């Protein structure tokens, strides 16, 4: 028989719904599976435990597909444990909106500049930072960076989008904001800040001075280490959700049971109570990065060599 589509009116009682869509507090760039199974879950768990207006507006620079599927389900989706001893299925319920593609730039900029937005988070893959592996700074040879430096009206890169948003916040005298990278990038917070400062230095005055001052005085860039294996969604995962919940979810996220997140506690405009959701706060995030590289990535490489 036809099953009900996953919405807030039809969400099954057999699943754990972590949050009831609080007010906006976070804009997240990158709507992929990893964000929805990691950042969104930890944030929803923190709000379920300690409250707070930390609802997430999600944006994808390249495509509107995921945002449209989320909107069709009242911004709900399920996270399905793929583990021999767990059949847990969570519905984060943390997203308050989503959009995607260049045509939504004006909308996402409104949210990025909104006074309620206190954290701008990122899962955009290593390539999305437009940084040079040779210098560790901005890769000025990237075509999207060249285009954005010439004309920042409609940014082609996430770095250009962040620069425009922070410049608008500076011009409009908005409050401080934290830029939080959740990508596998060494010293990801420090790298994001360096790339943005080098981008700002290439702009014309007074935009260059305004943006540089805002980055240095009004923004924080905590380093983080993230870890959770999140495969791509296949039809068998939709069937698994249907079997577990008796409901149709077009965008479920399969994930391993294990999830780890280590953060520097450097949030200039506040943050969710992530420590209540299993997140570790440390001044030595780099040591956790080294541990992951040597134990996880190293063991994966060894298995690949044997294969």
Short mmCIF file of C-alpha atoms in Angstrom, two decimals:
data_model
loop_
_atom_site.label_atom_id
_atom_site.label_comp_id
_atom_site.label_asym_id
_atom_site.label_seq_id
_atom_site.Cartn_x
_atom_site.Cartn_y
_atom_site.Cartn_z
CA UNK A 1 0.00 0.00 0.00
CA UNK A 2 1.03 3.61 -0.42
CA UNK A 3 2.84 4.90 2.64
CA UNK A 4 2.55 8.37 4.09
CA UNK A 5 5.28 10.81 3.11
CA UNK A 6 7.48 11.95 5.97
CA UNK A 7 6.19 15.31 7.25
CA UNK A 8 5.71 16.90 10.65
CA UNK A 9 2.10 15.72 10.67
CA UNK A 10 2.99 12.15 9.73
CA UNK A 11 6.31 11.63 11.57
CA UNK A 12 6.16 8.15 13.12
CA UNK A 13 6.13 7.62 16.87
CA UNK A 14 8.57 4.73 16.40
CA UNK A 15 11.37 7.14 15.49
CA UNK A 16 13.19 9.51 17.83
CA UNK A 17 12.41 13.09 16.79
CA UNK A 18 15.20 15.17 18.30
CA UNK A 19 13.98 18.71 17.77
CA UNK A 20 10.86 20.68 16.84
CA UNK A 21 12.55 23.22 14.54
CA UNK A 22 13.69 26.02 16.87
CA UNK A 23 14.23 29.57 15.67
CA UNK A 24 17.09 30.37 13.30
CA UNK A 25 20.59 30.49 14.78
CA UNK A 26 22.83 28.76 12.24
CA UNK A 27 23.30 28.97 8.48
CA UNK A 28 25.00 25.87 7.13
CA UNK A 29 26.57 25.75 3.67
CA UNK A 30 26.65 22.23 2.27
CA UNK A 31 23.55 20.02 2.51
CA UNK A 32 25.18 16.66 1.88
CA UNK A 33 24.70 13.45 3.83
CA UNK A 34 27.60 14.09 6.18
CA UNK A 35 26.18 17.37 7.46
CA UNK A 36 22.74 15.85 7.94
CA UNK A 37 24.09 12.84 9.88
CA UNK A 38 26.75 14.65 11.91
CA UNK A 39 26.44 18.40 12.53
CA UNK A 40 22.63 18.37 12.37
CA UNK A 41 22.28 15.35 14.68
CA UNK A 42 24.69 16.65 17.33
CA UNK A 43 22.98 20.05 17.22
CA UNK A 44 19.50 18.57 17.51
CA UNK A 45 20.65 16.43 20.45
CA UNK A 46 22.11 19.51 22.17
CA UNK A 47 18.87 21.44 21.75
CA UNK A 48 16.80 18.47 22.93
CA UNK A 49 18.90 18.43 26.11
CA UNK A 50 19.42 22.13 26.85
CA UNK A 51 17.19 24.13 24.51
CA UNK A 52 18.21 27.20 22.57
CA UNK A 53 17.37 28.84 19.26
CA UNK A 54 19.87 27.12 17.00
CA UNK A 55 17.71 26.12 14.06
CA UNK A 56 19.62 25.52 10.84
CA UNK A 57 18.99 27.12 7.46
CA UNK A 58 20.81 25.00 4.88
CA UNK A 59 22.20 26.07 1.52
CA UNK A 60 23.96 24.27 -1.31
CA UNK A 61 25.90 26.45 -3.73
CA UNK A 62 25.73 24.08 -6.71
CA UNK A 63 22.30 22.46 -6.66
CA UNK A 64 18.79 22.90 -5.31
CA UNK A 65 17.92 19.18 -5.48
CA UNK A 66 18.43 18.29 -1.81
CA UNK A 67 16.79 21.53 -0.63
CA UNK A 68 13.72 20.81 -2.75
CA UNK A 69 13.46 17.27 -1.39
CA UNK A 70 13.80 18.59 2.16
CA UNK A 71 11.09 21.19 1.56
CA UNK A 72 8.73 18.49 0.28
CA UNK A 73 9.11 16.72 3.64
CA UNK A 74 8.80 19.78 5.91
CA UNK A 75 12.62 19.74 6.17
CA UNK A 76 12.53 16.35 7.89
CA UNK A 77 14.57 13.25 7.05
CA UNK A 78 15.71 10.13 8.88
CA UNK A 79 19.22 9.10 9.92
CA UNK A 80 19.46 5.31 9.89
CA UNK A 81 22.07 3.39 11.87
CA UNK A 82 23.75 0.75 9.74
CA UNK A 83 25.14 -1.51 12.46
CA UNK A 84 24.70 -5.15 13.51
CA UNK A 85 23.40 -4.28 16.98
CA UNK A 86 21.46 -1.08 16.30
CA UNK A 87 18.25 -0.28 14.44
CA UNK A 88 18.06 3.27 15.73
CA UNK A 89 16.43 5.76 13.40
CA UNK A 90 16.58 9.46 14.26
CA UNK A 91 14.69 12.37 12.75
CA UNK A 92 16.74 15.48 13.60
CA UNK A 93 13.97 18.02 12.86
CA UNK A 94 16.53 20.82 13.16
CA UNK A 95 16.28 22.53 9.76
CA UNK A 96 14.08 25.60 9.49
CA UNK A 97 14.62 26.10 5.77
CA UNK A 98 16.84 25.24 2.83
CA UNK A 99 17.67 26.41 -0.67
CA UNK A 100 20.25 25.76 -3.33
CA UNK A 101 21.82 26.94 -6.55
CA UNK A 102 22.89 30.38 -7.80
CA UNK A 103 19.26 31.50 -8.13
CA UNK A 104 18.92 31.35 -4.31
CA UNK A 105 21.93 33.57 -3.56
CA UNK A 106 19.83 36.57 -2.54
CA UNK A 107 17.80 34.42 -0.15
CA UNK A 108 20.79 32.80 1.53
CA UNK A 109 22.54 36.17 1.85
CA UNK A 110 19.53 37.48 3.77
CA UNK A 111 19.94 34.61 6.23
CA UNK A 112 23.73 34.99 6.42
CA UNK A 113 23.35 38.66 7.33
CA UNK A 114 20.37 38.11 9.65
CA UNK A 115 21.11 39.29 13.20
CA UNK A 116 19.80 35.96 14.51
CA UNK A 117 22.56 34.09 12.67
CA UNK A 118 25.38 33.54 15.13
CA UNK A 119 27.13 30.58 13.50
CA UNK A 120 27.92 29.99 9.82
CA UNK A 121 29.01 26.39 9.40
CA UNK A 122 30.52 24.60 6.44
CA UNK A 123 30.77 21.12 4.96
CA UNK A 124 31.99 21.93 1.46
CA UNK A 125 34.82 19.37 0.99
CA UNK A 126 38.48 20.31 0.98
CA UNK A 127 38.26 21.71 -2.56
CA UNK A 128 35.56 24.19 -1.55
CA UNK A 129 38.00 26.30 0.45
CA UNK A 130 39.91 27.32 -2.69
CA UNK A 131 43.20 27.10 -0.86
CA UNK A 132 46.61 26.28 -2.26
CA UNK A 133 48.32 23.11 -1.03
CA UNK A 134 51.62 24.84 -1.83
CA UNK A 135 51.12 27.97 0.30
CA UNK A 136 48.23 27.05 2.63
CA UNK A 137 46.55 30.31 1.60
CA UNK A 138 44.13 31.45 -1.09
CA UNK A 139 44.59 29.84 -4.49
CA UNK A 140 44.32 32.91 -6.69
CA UNK A 141 44.57 30.77 -9.82
CA UNK A 142 41.13 29.23 -9.29
CA UNK A 143 38.71 30.53 -11.90
CA UNK A 144 35.89 31.10 -9.38
CA UNK A 145 38.22 33.15 -7.16
CA UNK A 146 39.35 35.24 -10.14
CA UNK A 147 35.69 35.87 -11.04
CA UNK A 148 34.69 36.75 -7.46
CA UNK A 149 37.59 39.17 -7.00
CA UNK A 150 36.54 40.95 -10.19
CA UNK A 151 32.84 41.06 -9.26
CA UNK A 152 31.39 39.96 -5.91
CA UNK A 153 27.78 40.66 -6.91
CA UNK A 154 26.92 36.98 -7.40
CA UNK A 155 29.70 34.84 -5.86
CA UNK A 156 30.82 31.69 -7.65
CA UNK A 157 32.74 30.25 -4.68
CA UNK A 158 31.89 29.63 -1.04
CA UNK A 159 34.84 31.84 -0.07
CA UNK A 160 33.37 34.64 -2.18
CA UNK A 161 29.94 34.05 -0.63
CA UNK A 162 31.38 34.22 2.90
CA UNK A 163 33.36 37.34 2.03
CA UNK A 164 30.26 39.07 0.64
CA UNK A 165 28.15 38.05 3.64
CA UNK A 166 30.72 39.24 6.19
CA UNK A 167 31.21 42.48 4.28
CA UNK A 168 27.45 43.06 4.34
CA UNK A 169 27.41 42.34 8.08
CA UNK A 170 30.20 44.88 8.53
CA UNK A 171 28.43 47.55 6.48
CA UNK A 172 25.13 46.95 8.30
CA UNK A 173 26.91 46.83 11.68
CA UNK A 174 25.64 43.35 12.49
CA UNK A 175 26.80 41.47 15.56
CA UNK A 176 29.68 39.00 15.69
CA UNK A 177 29.51 35.56 14.09
CA UNK A 178 31.47 32.29 14.22
CA UNK A 179 32.63 30.59 11.02
CA UNK A 180 32.79 26.87 11.78
CA UNK A 181 34.43 24.46 9.34
CA UNK A 182 33.36 20.81 9.59
CA UNK A 183 35.58 19.46 6.83
CA UNK A 184 38.61 17.18 6.87
CA UNK A 185 41.10 19.99 6.51
CA UNK A 186 44.12 20.39 8.78
CA UNK A 187 43.58 23.37 11.11
CA UNK A 188 40.34 24.00 9.26
CA UNK A 189 39.33 27.08 11.25
CA UNK A 190 42.71 28.77 10.93
CA UNK A 191 42.85 27.89 7.23
CA UNK A 192 39.39 29.35 6.60
CA UNK A 193 40.38 32.60 8.32
CA UNK A 194 43.64 32.85 6.36
CA UNK A 195 41.93 32.27 3.02
CA UNK A 196 39.28 34.90 3.81
CA UNK A 197 41.87 37.45 4.92
CA UNK A 198 43.88 36.94 1.74
CA UNK A 199 40.69 37.29 -0.30
CA UNK A 200 39.85 40.51 1.57
CA UNK A 201 43.33 41.89 0.90
CA UNK A 202 42.70 41.64 -2.84
CA UNK A 203 39.52 43.72 -2.76
CA UNK A 204 39.46 47.45 -3.40
CA UNK A 205 39.32 49.96 -0.55
CA UNK A 206 37.26 50.57 1.50
CA UNK A 207 35.76 47.05 1.18
CA UNK A 208 39.14 45.50 1.89
CA UNK A 209 39.58 47.40 5.17
CA UNK A 210 35.99 46.84 6.27
CA UNK A 211 36.09 43.09 5.64
CA UNK A 212 39.55 42.63 7.17
CA UNK A 213 38.47 44.48 10.32
CA UNK A 214 35.28 42.42 10.65
CA UNK A 215 37.16 39.13 10.21
CA UNK A 216 39.78 40.09 12.80
CA UNK A 217 37.51 41.77 15.35
CA UNK A 218 33.99 40.37 14.93
CA UNK A 219 34.45 36.77 13.79
CA UNK A 220 35.91 33.61 15.32
CA UNK A 221 37.20 30.52 13.55
CA UNK A 222 37.41 27.47 15.83
CA UNK A 223 39.31 24.42 14.61
CA UNK A 224 37.46 21.12 14.60
CA UNK A 225 37.89 17.42 13.90
CA UNK A 226 34.91 15.46 12.57
CA UNK A 227 34.43 11.74 12.10
CA UNK A 228 31.49 9.62 10.97
CA UNK A 229 31.20 7.27 8.03
CA UNK A 230 28.18 8.32 5.97
CA UNK A 231 27.64 6.48 2.66
CA UNK A 232 25.58 7.71 -0.24
CA UNK A 233 21.85 7.07 -0.07
CA UNK A 234 20.65 4.13 -2.15
CA UNK A 235 17.22 2.68 -2.82
CA UNK A 236 17.87 -0.06 -0.25
CA UNK A 237 18.13 2.62 2.44
CA UNK A 238 14.74 4.04 1.47
CA UNK A 239 13.36 0.51 1.70
CA UNK A 240 15.00 0.07 5.11
CA UNK A 241 13.31 3.24 6.42
CA UNK A 242 9.99 2.10 5.00
CA UNK A 243 10.37 -1.25 6.79
CA UNK A 244 11.39 0.32 10.11
CA UNK A 245 8.99 3.26 10.19
CA UNK A 246 6.26 2.40 7.68
CA UNK A 247 6.73 5.79 6.09
CA UNK A 248 8.17 7.08 2.81
CA UNK A 249 11.37 9.12 3.20
CA UNK A 250 12.96 10.11 -0.11
CA UNK A 251 16.19 11.40 1.43
CA UNK A 252 17.20 9.17 4.36
CA UNK A 253 20.83 9.21 5.48
CA UNK A 254 22.58 5.90 6.26
CA UNK A 255 25.38 6.21 8.79
CA UNK A 256 27.62 4.15 11.00
CA UNK A 257 26.73 4.10 14.69
CA UNK A 258 29.99 5.83 15.71
CA UNK A 259 30.18 9.63 15.58
CA UNK A 260 32.94 11.91 16.90
CA UNK A 261 33.38 15.68 16.94
CA UNK A 262 36.18 17.63 18.63
CA UNK A 263 35.96 21.42 18.84
CA UNK A 264 37.85 24.43 20.11
CA UNK A 265 35.53 26.41 22.38
CA UNK A 266 35.97 29.65 20.46
CA UNK A 267 32.47 30.88 19.67
CA UNK A 268 32.23 34.65 19.68
CA UNK A 269 28.41 34.75 19.55
CA UNK A 270 27.45 31.70 21.62
CA UNK A 271 26.78 28.09 20.64
CA UNK A 272 24.51 25.11 21.33
CA UNK A 273 25.30 22.95 24.37
CA UNK A 274 27.15 20.45 22.19
CA UNK A 275 28.96 19.01 25.19
CA UNK A 276 25.56 17.53 26.13
CA UNK A 277 25.53 15.73 22.78
CA UNK A 278 28.82 13.88 23.00
CA UNK A 279 31.03 16.61 21.52
CA UNK A 280 34.52 16.97 22.99
CA UNK A 281 35.97 20.44 23.56
CA UNK A 282 39.74 20.69 23.50
CA UNK A 283 42.56 23.19 23.05
CA UNK A 284 44.50 20.45 21.23
CA UNK A 285 42.32 19.68 18.24
CA UNK A 286 45.47 19.14 16.18
CA UNK A 287 46.36 16.08 18.26
CA UNK A 288 42.96 14.54 17.52
CA UNK A 289 43.55 15.28 13.83
CA UNK A 290 46.86 13.43 14.00
CA UNK A 291 45.22 10.51 15.80
CA UNK A 292 42.55 10.23 13.10
CA UNK A 293 45.08 10.43 10.26
CA UNK A 294 47.29 7.73 11.76
CA UNK A 295 44.68 5.33 13.14
CA UNK A 296 41.72 5.70 10.80
CA UNK A 297 43.14 6.95 7.53
CA UNK A 298 46.30 4.89 8.01
CA UNK A 299 44.41 1.65 8.59
CA UNK A 300 42.14 2.37 5.61
CA UNK A 301 45.21 2.88 3.42
CA UNK A 302 46.78 -0.37 4.64
CA UNK A 303 43.61 -2.30 3.78
CA UNK A 304 43.55 -0.63 0.37
CA UNK A 305 47.18 -1.61 -0.29
CA UNK A 306 46.37 -5.26 0.50
CA UNK A 307 43.31 -5.08 -1.74
#
